Short mmCIF file of C-alpha atoms in Angstrom, two decimals:
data_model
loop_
_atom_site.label_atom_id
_atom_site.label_comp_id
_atom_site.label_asym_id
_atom_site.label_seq_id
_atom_site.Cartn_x
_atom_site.Cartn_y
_atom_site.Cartn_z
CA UNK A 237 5.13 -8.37 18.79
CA UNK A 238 2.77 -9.81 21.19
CA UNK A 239 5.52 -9.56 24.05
CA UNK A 240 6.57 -5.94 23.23
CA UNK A 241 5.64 -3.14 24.27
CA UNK A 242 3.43 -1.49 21.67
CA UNK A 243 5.62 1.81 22.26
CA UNK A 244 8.62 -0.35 21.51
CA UNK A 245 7.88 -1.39 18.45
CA UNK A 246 9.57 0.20 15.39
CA UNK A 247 7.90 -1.00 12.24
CA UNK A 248 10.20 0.18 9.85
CA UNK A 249 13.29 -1.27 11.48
CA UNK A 250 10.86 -4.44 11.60
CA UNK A 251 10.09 -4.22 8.02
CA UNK A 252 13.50 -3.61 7.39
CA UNK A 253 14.62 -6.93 8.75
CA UNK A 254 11.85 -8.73 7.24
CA UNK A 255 13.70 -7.32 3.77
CA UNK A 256 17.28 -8.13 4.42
CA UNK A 257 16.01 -11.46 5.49
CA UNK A 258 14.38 -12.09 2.02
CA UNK A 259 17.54 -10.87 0.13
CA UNK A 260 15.99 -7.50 -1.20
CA UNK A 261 17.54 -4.52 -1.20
CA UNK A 262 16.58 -2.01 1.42
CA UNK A 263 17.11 1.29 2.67
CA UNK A 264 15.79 2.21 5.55
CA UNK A 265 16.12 5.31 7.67
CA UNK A 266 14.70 5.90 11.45
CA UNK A 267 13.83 9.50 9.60
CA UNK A 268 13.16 10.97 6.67
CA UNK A 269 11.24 13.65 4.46
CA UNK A 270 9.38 11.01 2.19
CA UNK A 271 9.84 7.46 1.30
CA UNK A 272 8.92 8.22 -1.75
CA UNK A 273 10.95 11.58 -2.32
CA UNK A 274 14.10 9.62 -1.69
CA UNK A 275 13.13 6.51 -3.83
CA UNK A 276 12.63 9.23 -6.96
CA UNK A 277 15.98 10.68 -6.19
CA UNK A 278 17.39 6.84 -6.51
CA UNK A 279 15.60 5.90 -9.12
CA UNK A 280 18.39 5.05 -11.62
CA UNK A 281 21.27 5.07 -8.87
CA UNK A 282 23.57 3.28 -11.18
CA UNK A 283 24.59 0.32 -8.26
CA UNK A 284 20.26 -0.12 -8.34
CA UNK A 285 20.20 -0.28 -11.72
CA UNK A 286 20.33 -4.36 -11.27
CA UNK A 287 18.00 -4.18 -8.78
CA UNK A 288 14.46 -5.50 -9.67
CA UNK A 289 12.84 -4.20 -6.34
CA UNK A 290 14.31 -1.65 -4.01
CA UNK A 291 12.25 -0.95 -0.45
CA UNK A 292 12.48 2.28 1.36
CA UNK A 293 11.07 2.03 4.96
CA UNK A 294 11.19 4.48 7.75
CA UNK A 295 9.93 5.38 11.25
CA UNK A 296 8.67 9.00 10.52
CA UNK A 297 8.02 10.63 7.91
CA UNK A 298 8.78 14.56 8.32
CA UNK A 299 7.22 15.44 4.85
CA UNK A 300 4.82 12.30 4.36
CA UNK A 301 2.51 12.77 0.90
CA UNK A 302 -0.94 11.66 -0.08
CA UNK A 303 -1.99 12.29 -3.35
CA UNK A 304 -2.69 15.65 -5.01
CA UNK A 305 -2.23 18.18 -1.95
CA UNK A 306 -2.78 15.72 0.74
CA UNK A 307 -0.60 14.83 3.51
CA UNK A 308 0.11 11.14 5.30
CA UNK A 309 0.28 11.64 9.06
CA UNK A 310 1.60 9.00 11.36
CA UNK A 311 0.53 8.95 15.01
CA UNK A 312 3.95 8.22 16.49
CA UNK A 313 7.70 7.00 15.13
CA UNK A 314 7.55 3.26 14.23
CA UNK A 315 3.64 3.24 14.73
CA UNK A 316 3.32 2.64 10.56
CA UNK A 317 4.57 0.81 7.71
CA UNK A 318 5.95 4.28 6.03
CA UNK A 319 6.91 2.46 2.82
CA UNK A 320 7.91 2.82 -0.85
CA UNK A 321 8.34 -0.40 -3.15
CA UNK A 322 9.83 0.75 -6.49
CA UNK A 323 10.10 -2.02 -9.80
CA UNK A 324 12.24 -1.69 -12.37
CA UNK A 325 9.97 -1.85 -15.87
CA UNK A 326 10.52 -1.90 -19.26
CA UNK A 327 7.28 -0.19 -20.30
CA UNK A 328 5.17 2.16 -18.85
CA UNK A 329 2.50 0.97 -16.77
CA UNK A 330 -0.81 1.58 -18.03
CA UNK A 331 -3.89 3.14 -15.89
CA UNK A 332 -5.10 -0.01 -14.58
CA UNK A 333 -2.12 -0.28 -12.64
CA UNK A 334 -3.30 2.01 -9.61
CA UNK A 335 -6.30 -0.30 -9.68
CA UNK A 336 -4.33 -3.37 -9.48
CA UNK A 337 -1.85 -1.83 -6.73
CA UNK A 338 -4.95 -1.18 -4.51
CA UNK A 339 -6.42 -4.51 -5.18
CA UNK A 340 -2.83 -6.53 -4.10
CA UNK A 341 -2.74 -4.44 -0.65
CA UNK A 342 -6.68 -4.94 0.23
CA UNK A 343 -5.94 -8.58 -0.64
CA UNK A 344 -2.49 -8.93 1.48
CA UNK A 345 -4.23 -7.52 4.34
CA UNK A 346 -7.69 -9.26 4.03
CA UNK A 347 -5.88 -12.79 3.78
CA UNK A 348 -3.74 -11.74 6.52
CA UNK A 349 -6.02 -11.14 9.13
CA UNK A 350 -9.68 -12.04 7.22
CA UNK A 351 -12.09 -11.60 10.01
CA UNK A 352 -11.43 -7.98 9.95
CA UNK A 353 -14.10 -5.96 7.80
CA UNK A 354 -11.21 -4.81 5.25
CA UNK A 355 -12.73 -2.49 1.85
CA UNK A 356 -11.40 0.02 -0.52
CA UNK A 357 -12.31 3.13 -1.46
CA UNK A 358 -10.90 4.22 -4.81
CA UNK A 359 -8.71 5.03 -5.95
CA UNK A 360 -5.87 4.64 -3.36
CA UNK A 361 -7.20 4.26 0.66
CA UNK A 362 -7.99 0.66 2.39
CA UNK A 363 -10.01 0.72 5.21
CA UNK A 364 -11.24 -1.48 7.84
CA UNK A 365 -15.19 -0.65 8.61
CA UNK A 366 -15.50 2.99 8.20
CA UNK A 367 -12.34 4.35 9.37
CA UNK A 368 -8.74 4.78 6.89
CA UNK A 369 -6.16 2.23 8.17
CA UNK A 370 -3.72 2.47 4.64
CA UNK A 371 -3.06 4.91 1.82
CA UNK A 372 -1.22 4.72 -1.76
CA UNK A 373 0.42 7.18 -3.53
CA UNK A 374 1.91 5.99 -7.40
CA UNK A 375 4.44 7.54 -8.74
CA UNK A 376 6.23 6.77 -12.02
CA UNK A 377 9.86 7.75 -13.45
CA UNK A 378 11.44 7.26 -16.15
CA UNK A 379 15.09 7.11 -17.95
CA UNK A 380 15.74 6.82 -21.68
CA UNK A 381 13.45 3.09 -21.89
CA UNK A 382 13.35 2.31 -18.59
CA UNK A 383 10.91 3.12 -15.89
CA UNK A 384 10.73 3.24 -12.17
CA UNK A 385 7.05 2.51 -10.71
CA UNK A 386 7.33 3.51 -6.97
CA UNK A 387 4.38 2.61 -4.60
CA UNK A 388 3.84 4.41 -1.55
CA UNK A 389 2.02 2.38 0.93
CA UNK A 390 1.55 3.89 4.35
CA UNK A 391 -0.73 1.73 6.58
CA UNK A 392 -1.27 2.47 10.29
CA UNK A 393 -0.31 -0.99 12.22
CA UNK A 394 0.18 -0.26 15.91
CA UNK A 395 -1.48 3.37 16.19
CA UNK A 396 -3.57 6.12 14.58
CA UNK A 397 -2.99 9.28 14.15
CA UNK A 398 -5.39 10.85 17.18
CA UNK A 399 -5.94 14.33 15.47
CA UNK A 400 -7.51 12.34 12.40
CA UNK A 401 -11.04 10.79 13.95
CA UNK A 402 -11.57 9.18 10.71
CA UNK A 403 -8.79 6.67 11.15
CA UNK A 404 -7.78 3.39 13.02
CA UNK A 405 -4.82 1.01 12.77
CA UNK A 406 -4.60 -2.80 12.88
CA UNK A 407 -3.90 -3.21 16.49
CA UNK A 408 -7.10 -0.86 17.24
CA UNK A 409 -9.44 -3.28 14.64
CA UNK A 410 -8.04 -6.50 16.56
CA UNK A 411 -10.66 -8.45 18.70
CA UNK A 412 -10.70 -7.70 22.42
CA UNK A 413 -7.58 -10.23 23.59
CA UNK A 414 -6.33 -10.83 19.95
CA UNK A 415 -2.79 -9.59 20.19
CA UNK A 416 -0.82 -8.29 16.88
CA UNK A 417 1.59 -11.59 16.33
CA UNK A 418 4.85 -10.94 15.00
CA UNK A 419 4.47 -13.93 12.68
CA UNK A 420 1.17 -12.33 11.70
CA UNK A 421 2.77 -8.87 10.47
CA UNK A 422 5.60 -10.99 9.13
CA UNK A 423 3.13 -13.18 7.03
CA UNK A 424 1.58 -9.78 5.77
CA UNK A 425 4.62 -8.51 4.92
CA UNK A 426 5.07 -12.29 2.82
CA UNK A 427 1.95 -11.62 1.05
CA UNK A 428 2.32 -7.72 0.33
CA UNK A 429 5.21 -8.63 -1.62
CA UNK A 430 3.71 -11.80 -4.08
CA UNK A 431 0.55 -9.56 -4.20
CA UNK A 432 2.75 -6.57 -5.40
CA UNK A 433 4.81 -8.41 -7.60
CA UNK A 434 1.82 -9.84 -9.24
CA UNK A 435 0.07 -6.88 -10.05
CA UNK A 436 3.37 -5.08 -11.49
CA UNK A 437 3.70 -7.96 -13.93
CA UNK A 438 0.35 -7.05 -15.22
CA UNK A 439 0.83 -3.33 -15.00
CA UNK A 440 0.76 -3.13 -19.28
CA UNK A 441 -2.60 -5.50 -19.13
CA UNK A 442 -6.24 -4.99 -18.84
CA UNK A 443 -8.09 -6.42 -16.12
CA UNK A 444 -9.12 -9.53 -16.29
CA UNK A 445 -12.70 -10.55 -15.67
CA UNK A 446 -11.55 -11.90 -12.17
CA UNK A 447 -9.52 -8.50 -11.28
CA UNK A 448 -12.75 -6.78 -12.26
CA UNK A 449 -14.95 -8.68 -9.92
CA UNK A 450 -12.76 -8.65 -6.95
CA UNK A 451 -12.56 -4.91 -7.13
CA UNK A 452 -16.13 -4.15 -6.99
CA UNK A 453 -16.32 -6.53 -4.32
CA UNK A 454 -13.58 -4.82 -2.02
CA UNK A 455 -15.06 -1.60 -3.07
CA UNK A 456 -18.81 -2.43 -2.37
CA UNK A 457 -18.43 -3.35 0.77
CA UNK A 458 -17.11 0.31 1.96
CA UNK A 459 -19.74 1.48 4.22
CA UNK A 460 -19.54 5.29 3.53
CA UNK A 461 -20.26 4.32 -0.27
CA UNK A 462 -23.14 6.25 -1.32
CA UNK A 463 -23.76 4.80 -4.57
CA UNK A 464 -23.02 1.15 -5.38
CA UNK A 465 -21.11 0.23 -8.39
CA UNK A 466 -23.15 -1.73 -10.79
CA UNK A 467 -20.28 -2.88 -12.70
CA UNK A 468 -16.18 -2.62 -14.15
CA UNK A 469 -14.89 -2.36 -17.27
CA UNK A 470 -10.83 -3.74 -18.42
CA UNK A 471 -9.66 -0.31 -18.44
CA UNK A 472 -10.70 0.27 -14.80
CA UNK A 473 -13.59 2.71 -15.48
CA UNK A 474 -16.76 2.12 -12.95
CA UNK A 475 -20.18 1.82 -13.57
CA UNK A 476 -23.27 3.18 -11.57
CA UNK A 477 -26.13 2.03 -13.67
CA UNK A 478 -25.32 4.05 -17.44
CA UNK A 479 -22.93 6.36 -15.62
CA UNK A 480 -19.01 5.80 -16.68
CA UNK A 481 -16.67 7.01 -14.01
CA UNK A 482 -13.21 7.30 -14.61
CA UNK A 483 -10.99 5.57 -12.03
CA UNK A 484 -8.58 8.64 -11.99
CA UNK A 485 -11.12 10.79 -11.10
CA UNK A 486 -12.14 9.61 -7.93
#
């Protein structure tokens, strides 16, 4: 990437290379309404159905979603990872999964590219300093005992949206004369998927004492946190001193 053109570059065809490289199935589209929306439609596409993962990547969303009423905007086509990552479960996941999902992409990122100042705020956006850089959406679907978790991860890599002053994008966060390496995004992309996988296979689980500590960690250090959290419980609920707040709720 450090050769190209930053206008050149079309993450989602990149990402969808990066895919078919690692045998996993992929769709990817230079357009579309929603990662997401499509990955729901396909959700029990009976030549899927043997298909542990499925990725859906694209260059522009026309219809990108946030959660609740909110919207993802991408600066520019192939500017952002525009992503869904759907596993095939045999139970549903339990509410600590949306902590778990966050936790995997703050620590794909932070191991990535570590001397960046990378947080979370609950209960779905990763940011780098003060500004938004990623966002998660989780969706769930299900068929007779079978369910499809689908993970919407849009994170800004080569631009930012400039209508939304509150965001940045990797390439903006890089040190002056640190270019975005190929091998870099590709060794993000590596990690995104272990991290991923990891935390889906403890979707049904309480957090572990570990989980729990990492997580106030990557969510104390957000600089726009008003309150810090004092502590973490195994079914994801925070702490402020003898307040209880549900992760959900955030």
């Amino acid at each position: 990437m450090a050769d190209t053109p930053v206008s050149d570059i079309r993450i989602g065809y990149v990402t969808s290379q990066w895919a078919e490289s690692n045998h996993l199935y992929v769709s990817y589209q230079k357009e579309m309404t929603s990662t997401n929306a499509l990955a729901k439609e396909e959700a029990f596409a009976e030549n899927l159905m043997e298909e542990s993962l499925c990725l859906y990547v694209t260059d522009h969303q026309t219809a990108g979603r946030g959660r609740g009423k909110n919207t993802w905007v991408d600066s520019r086509p192939g500017s952002a990872l525009l992503s869904s990552w759907t596993y095939l479960l045999g139970t549903k996941p339990q509410p600590t999964t949306s902590c778990l999902i966050g936790l995997a992409v703050y620590r794909a990122c932070s191991t990535t590219w570590p001397f960046l100042p990378w947080n979370l705020k609950a209960p779905n956006d990763i940011y780098i300093g003060s500004k938004k850089v990623a966002g998660i959406l989780l969706e769930n679907v299900a068929q007779g005992d079978e369910v499809r978790l689908i993970i919407g991860l849009g994170l800004n890599v080569t631009a930012s949206p400039e209508e939304v002053e509150t965001s940045t994008s990797i390439i903006e966060s890089l040190p002056m004369g640190a270019p975005l390496l190929g091998q870099d995004y590709m060794g993000f992309l590596d990690r995104l998927l272990f991290e991923l996988t990891d935390a889906v296979s403890h979707s049904d689980e309480e957090l572990s004492p570990t989980d729990q500590l990492s997580l106030l960690t990557a969510l104390n250090q957000h600089p726009l946190l008003k309150e810090k959290y004092t502590g973490m419980k195994a079914d994801g609920s925070l702490l402020i001193g003898d307040k209880e707040i549900n992760w959900s709720t955030l």
